[in-house]
Amino acid sequence: ALERRPYPGGKTLLCRISLVGGRTFADLRDELGLGWDEMNARAETDERIAGCINRIIDDLAGGIDLANVSSLVGIGNALTRNPAIRRAAERRFGITCVIPHIAEMAAYGAAIHA
């Protein structure tokens, strides 16, 4: 499900939260005995890696309609640390995925809120 959150300027921030992407990709990497760079490099040609990425993106998409969405911001290890997953998200959603320069975005947001 999408969460609607207030955003500056009278806008709405739509959030889709998935907690399994990074861990799933890491488990496959361990199973294949590959490093992160090799996983990302082989993402387009290895069926197992491409299938894993597609399932991560399917879970993240959750059947949501992004027809009126103007930007996509990716946080979480799956998107921030794996260019192949980020590219797959951009292809799926048809929007460039912006990655913030803050490594631990959830912790940063919690600190600001506190």
PDB file of C-alpha atoms in Angstrom:
ATOM      1  CA  ALA A   1       0.000   0.000   0.000  1.00  0.00           C
ATOM      2  CA  LEU A   2       1.027   3.599  -0.522  1.00  0.00           C
ATOM      3  CA  GLU A   3       1.329   6.005   2.355  1.00  0.00           C
ATOM      4  CA  ARG A   4       0.394   9.611   1.651  1.00  0.00           C
ATOM      5  CA  ARG A   5       2.461  12.118   3.614  1.00  0.00           C
ATOM      6  CA  PRO A   6       2.337  15.919   3.585  1.00  0.00           C
ATOM      7  CA  TYR A   7       5.090  17.598   1.604  1.00  0.00           C
ATOM      8  CA  PRO A   8       6.171  21.264   1.495  1.00  0.00           C
ATOM      9  CA  GLY A   9       4.389  23.513  -0.971  1.00  0.00           C
ATOM     10  CA  GLY A  10       1.020  21.836  -0.491  1.00  0.00           C
ATOM     11  CA  LYS A  11       2.207  18.707  -2.272  1.00  0.00           C
ATOM     12  CA  THR A  12       1.815  15.075  -1.284  1.00  0.00           C
ATOM     13  CA  LEU A  13       4.603  12.557  -0.855  1.00  0.00           C
ATOM     14  CA  LEU A  14       3.620   9.001  -1.801  1.00  0.00           C
ATOM     15  CA  CYS A  15       5.670   6.320  -0.040  1.00  0.00           C
ATOM     16  CA  ARG A  16       5.925   2.647  -0.942  1.00  0.00           C
ATOM     17  CA  ILE A  17       7.952   0.728   1.596  1.00  0.00           C
ATOM     18  CA  SER A  18       9.533  -2.664   1.030  1.00  0.00           C
ATOM     19  CA  LEU A  19      11.998  -4.212   3.440  1.00  0.00           C
ATOM     20  CA  VAL A  20      13.294  -7.208   1.509  1.00  0.00           C
ATOM     21  CA  GLY A  21      15.168  -5.875  -1.539  1.00  0.00           C
ATOM     22  CA  GLY A  22      18.682  -5.458  -0.214  1.00  0.00           C
ATOM     23  CA  ARG A  23      18.612  -8.653   1.821  1.00  0.00           C
ATOM     24  CA  THR A  24      17.250 -10.674  -1.105  1.00  0.00           C
ATOM     25  CA  PHE A  25      19.966  -9.386  -3.438  1.00  0.00           C
ATOM     26  CA  ALA A  26      22.652 -10.040  -0.799  1.00  0.00           C
ATOM     27  CA  ASP A  27      21.422 -13.610  -0.256  1.00  0.00           C
ATOM     28  CA  LEU A  28      21.641 -14.316  -4.000  1.00  0.00           C
ATOM     29  CA  ARG A  29      25.111 -12.767  -4.117  1.00  0.00           C
ATOM     30  CA  ASP A  30      26.230 -15.071  -1.296  1.00  0.00           C
ATOM     31  CA  GLU A  31      24.645 -18.085  -2.993  1.00  0.00           C
ATOM     32  CA  LEU A  32      26.429 -17.312  -6.275  1.00  0.00           C
ATOM     33  CA  GLY A  33      29.714 -16.449  -4.550  1.00  0.00           C
ATOM     34  CA  LEU A  34      29.993 -13.121  -6.359  1.00  0.00           C
ATOM     35  CA  GLY A  35      31.020  -9.628  -5.270  1.00  0.00           C
ATOM     36  CA  TRP A  36      28.722  -6.621  -5.488  1.00  0.00           C
ATOM     37  CA  ASP A  37      30.400  -5.219  -8.601  1.00  0.00           C
ATOM     38  CA  GLU A  38      30.084  -8.520 -10.434  1.00  0.00           C
ATOM     39  CA  MET A  39      26.437  -8.886  -9.407  1.00  0.00           C
ATOM     40  CA  ASN A  40      25.667  -5.469 -10.866  1.00  0.00           C
ATOM     41  CA  ALA A  41      27.748  -6.103 -13.992  1.00  0.00           C
ATOM     42  CA  ARG A  42      25.995  -9.420 -14.715  1.00  0.00           C
ATOM     43  CA  ALA A  43      22.489  -8.178 -13.910  1.00  0.00           C
ATOM     44  CA  GLU A  44      21.530  -7.768 -17.572  1.00  0.00           C
ATOM     45  CA  THR A  45      22.837 -11.152 -18.732  1.00  0.00           C
ATOM     46  CA  ASP A  46      22.393 -13.608 -15.849  1.00  0.00           C
ATOM     47  CA  GLU A  47      18.811 -14.920 -15.608  1.00  0.00           C
ATOM     48  CA  ARG A  48      19.051 -15.543 -11.860  1.00  0.00           C
ATOM     49  CA  ILE A  49      20.230 -12.028 -11.098  1.00  0.00           C
ATOM     50  CA  ALA A  50      17.780 -10.391 -13.512  1.00  0.00           C
ATOM     51  CA  GLY A  51      14.929 -12.476 -12.079  1.00  0.00           C
ATOM     52  CA  CYS A  52      15.845 -11.496  -8.536  1.00  0.00           C
ATOM     53  CA  ILE A  53      15.926  -7.821  -9.492  1.00  0.00           C
ATOM     54  CA  ASN A  54      12.577  -8.071 -11.278  1.00  0.00           C
ATOM     55  CA  ARG A  55      10.976  -9.641  -8.194  1.00  0.00           C
ATOM     56  CA  ILE A  56      12.417  -6.887  -5.981  1.00  0.00           C
ATOM     57  CA  ILE A  57      11.005  -4.213  -8.313  1.00  0.00           C
ATOM     58  CA  ASP A  58       7.643  -6.028  -8.563  1.00  0.00           C
ATOM     59  CA  ASP A  59       7.414  -6.010  -4.773  1.00  0.00           C
ATOM     60  CA  LEU A  60       8.394  -2.365  -4.612  1.00  0.00           C
ATOM     61  CA  ALA A  61       5.882  -1.389  -7.322  1.00  0.00           C
ATOM     62  CA  GLY A  62       3.049  -3.212  -5.581  1.00  0.00           C
ATOM     63  CA  GLY A  63       0.687  -2.539  -8.470  1.00  0.00           C
ATOM     64  CA  ILE A  64       0.722   1.219  -7.879  1.00  0.00           C
ATOM     65  CA  ASP A  65      -0.132   3.724 -10.601  1.00  0.00           C
ATOM     66  CA  LEU A  66       2.566   6.348 -11.087  1.00  0.00           C
ATOM     67  CA  ALA A  67       0.861   8.154 -13.949  1.00  0.00           C
ATOM     68  CA  ASN A  68       0.882  11.535 -12.181  1.00  0.00           C
ATOM     69  CA  VAL A  69       4.148  11.112 -10.292  1.00  0.00           C
ATOM     70  CA  SER A  70       6.817  13.649 -11.194  1.00  0.00           C
ATOM     71  CA  SER A  71       9.860  12.251  -9.406  1.00  0.00           C
ATOM     72  CA  LEU A  72      11.158   9.099  -7.777  1.00  0.00           C
ATOM     73  CA  VAL A  73      13.551   9.129  -4.811  1.00  0.00           C
ATOM     74  CA  GLY A  74      15.181   5.855  -3.884  1.00  0.00           C
ATOM     75  CA  ILE A  75      16.383   5.090  -0.396  1.00  0.00           C
ATOM     76  CA  GLY A  76      17.424   1.836   1.206  1.00  0.00           C
ATOM     77  CA  ASN A  77      20.399  -0.357   0.480  1.00  0.00           C
ATOM     78  CA  ALA A  78      18.916  -2.161  -2.510  1.00  0.00           C
ATOM     79  CA  LEU A  79      18.512   1.053  -4.510  1.00  0.00           C
ATOM     80  CA  THR A  80      21.377   3.101  -3.129  1.00  0.00           C
ATOM     81  CA  ARG A  81      24.095   0.464  -3.367  1.00  0.00           C
ATOM     82  CA  ASN A  82      23.119  -1.423  -6.521  1.00  0.00           C
ATOM     83  CA  PRO A  83      23.044   0.472  -9.816  1.00  0.00           C
ATOM     84  CA  ALA A  84      21.393  -2.507 -11.552  1.00  0.00           C
ATOM     85  CA  ILE A  85      18.387  -2.356  -9.212  1.00  0.00           C
ATOM     86  CA  ARG A  86      18.177   1.413  -9.607  1.00  0.00           C
ATOM     87  CA  ARG A  87      18.219   1.084 -13.432  1.00  0.00           C
ATOM     88  CA  ALA A  88      15.490  -1.570 -13.241  1.00  0.00           C
ATOM     89  CA  ALA A  89      13.341   0.742 -11.100  1.00  0.00           C
ATOM     90  CA  GLU A  90      13.818   3.570 -13.605  1.00  0.00           C
ATOM     91  CA  ARG A  91      12.812   1.304 -16.506  1.00  0.00           C
ATOM     92  CA  ARG A  92       9.780  -0.024 -14.627  1.00  0.00           C
ATOM     93  CA  PHE A  93       8.504   3.366 -13.474  1.00  0.00           C
ATOM     94  CA  GLY A  94       9.691   5.408 -16.466  1.00  0.00           C
ATOM     95  CA  ILE A  95      11.157   8.040 -14.121  1.00  0.00           C
ATOM     96  CA  THR A  96      14.745   8.848 -13.178  1.00  0.00           C
ATOM     97  CA  CYS A  97      15.483   7.581  -9.668  1.00  0.00           C
ATOM     98  CA  VAL A  98      17.249  10.174  -7.543  1.00  0.00           C
ATOM     99  CA  ILE A  99      19.436   8.861  -4.725  1.00  0.00           C
ATOM    100  CA  PRO A 100      19.944  11.255  -1.775  1.00  0.00           C
ATOM    101  CA  HIS A 101      23.493  11.948  -0.620  1.00  0.00           C
ATOM    102  CA  ILE A 102      22.607  10.899   2.935  1.00  0.00           C
ATOM    103  CA  ALA A 103      23.606   7.273   3.492  1.00  0.00           C
ATOM    104  CA  GLU A 104      21.156   6.392   6.270  1.00  0.00           C
ATOM    105  CA  MET A 105      18.051   8.290   5.227  1.00  0.00           C
ATOM    106  CA  ALA A 106      15.693   6.623   7.738  1.00  0.00           C
ATOM    107  CA  ALA A 107      17.954   7.494  10.670  1.00  0.00           C
ATOM    108  CA  TYR A 108      18.356  11.034   9.336  1.00  0.00           C
ATOM    109  CA  GLY A 109      14.593  11.472   9.053  1.00  0.00           C
ATOM    110  CA  ALA A 110      14.054  10.122  12.574  1.00  0.00           C
ATOM    111  CA  ALA A 111      16.644  12.543  13.946  1.00  0.00           C
ATOM    112  CA  ILE A 112      14.996  15.506  12.228  1.00  0.00           C
ATOM    113  CA  HIS A 113      11.590  14.431  13.512  1.00  0.00           C
ATOM    114  CA  ALA A 114      12.878  14.108  17.076  1.00  0.00           C
TER     115      ALA A 114
END
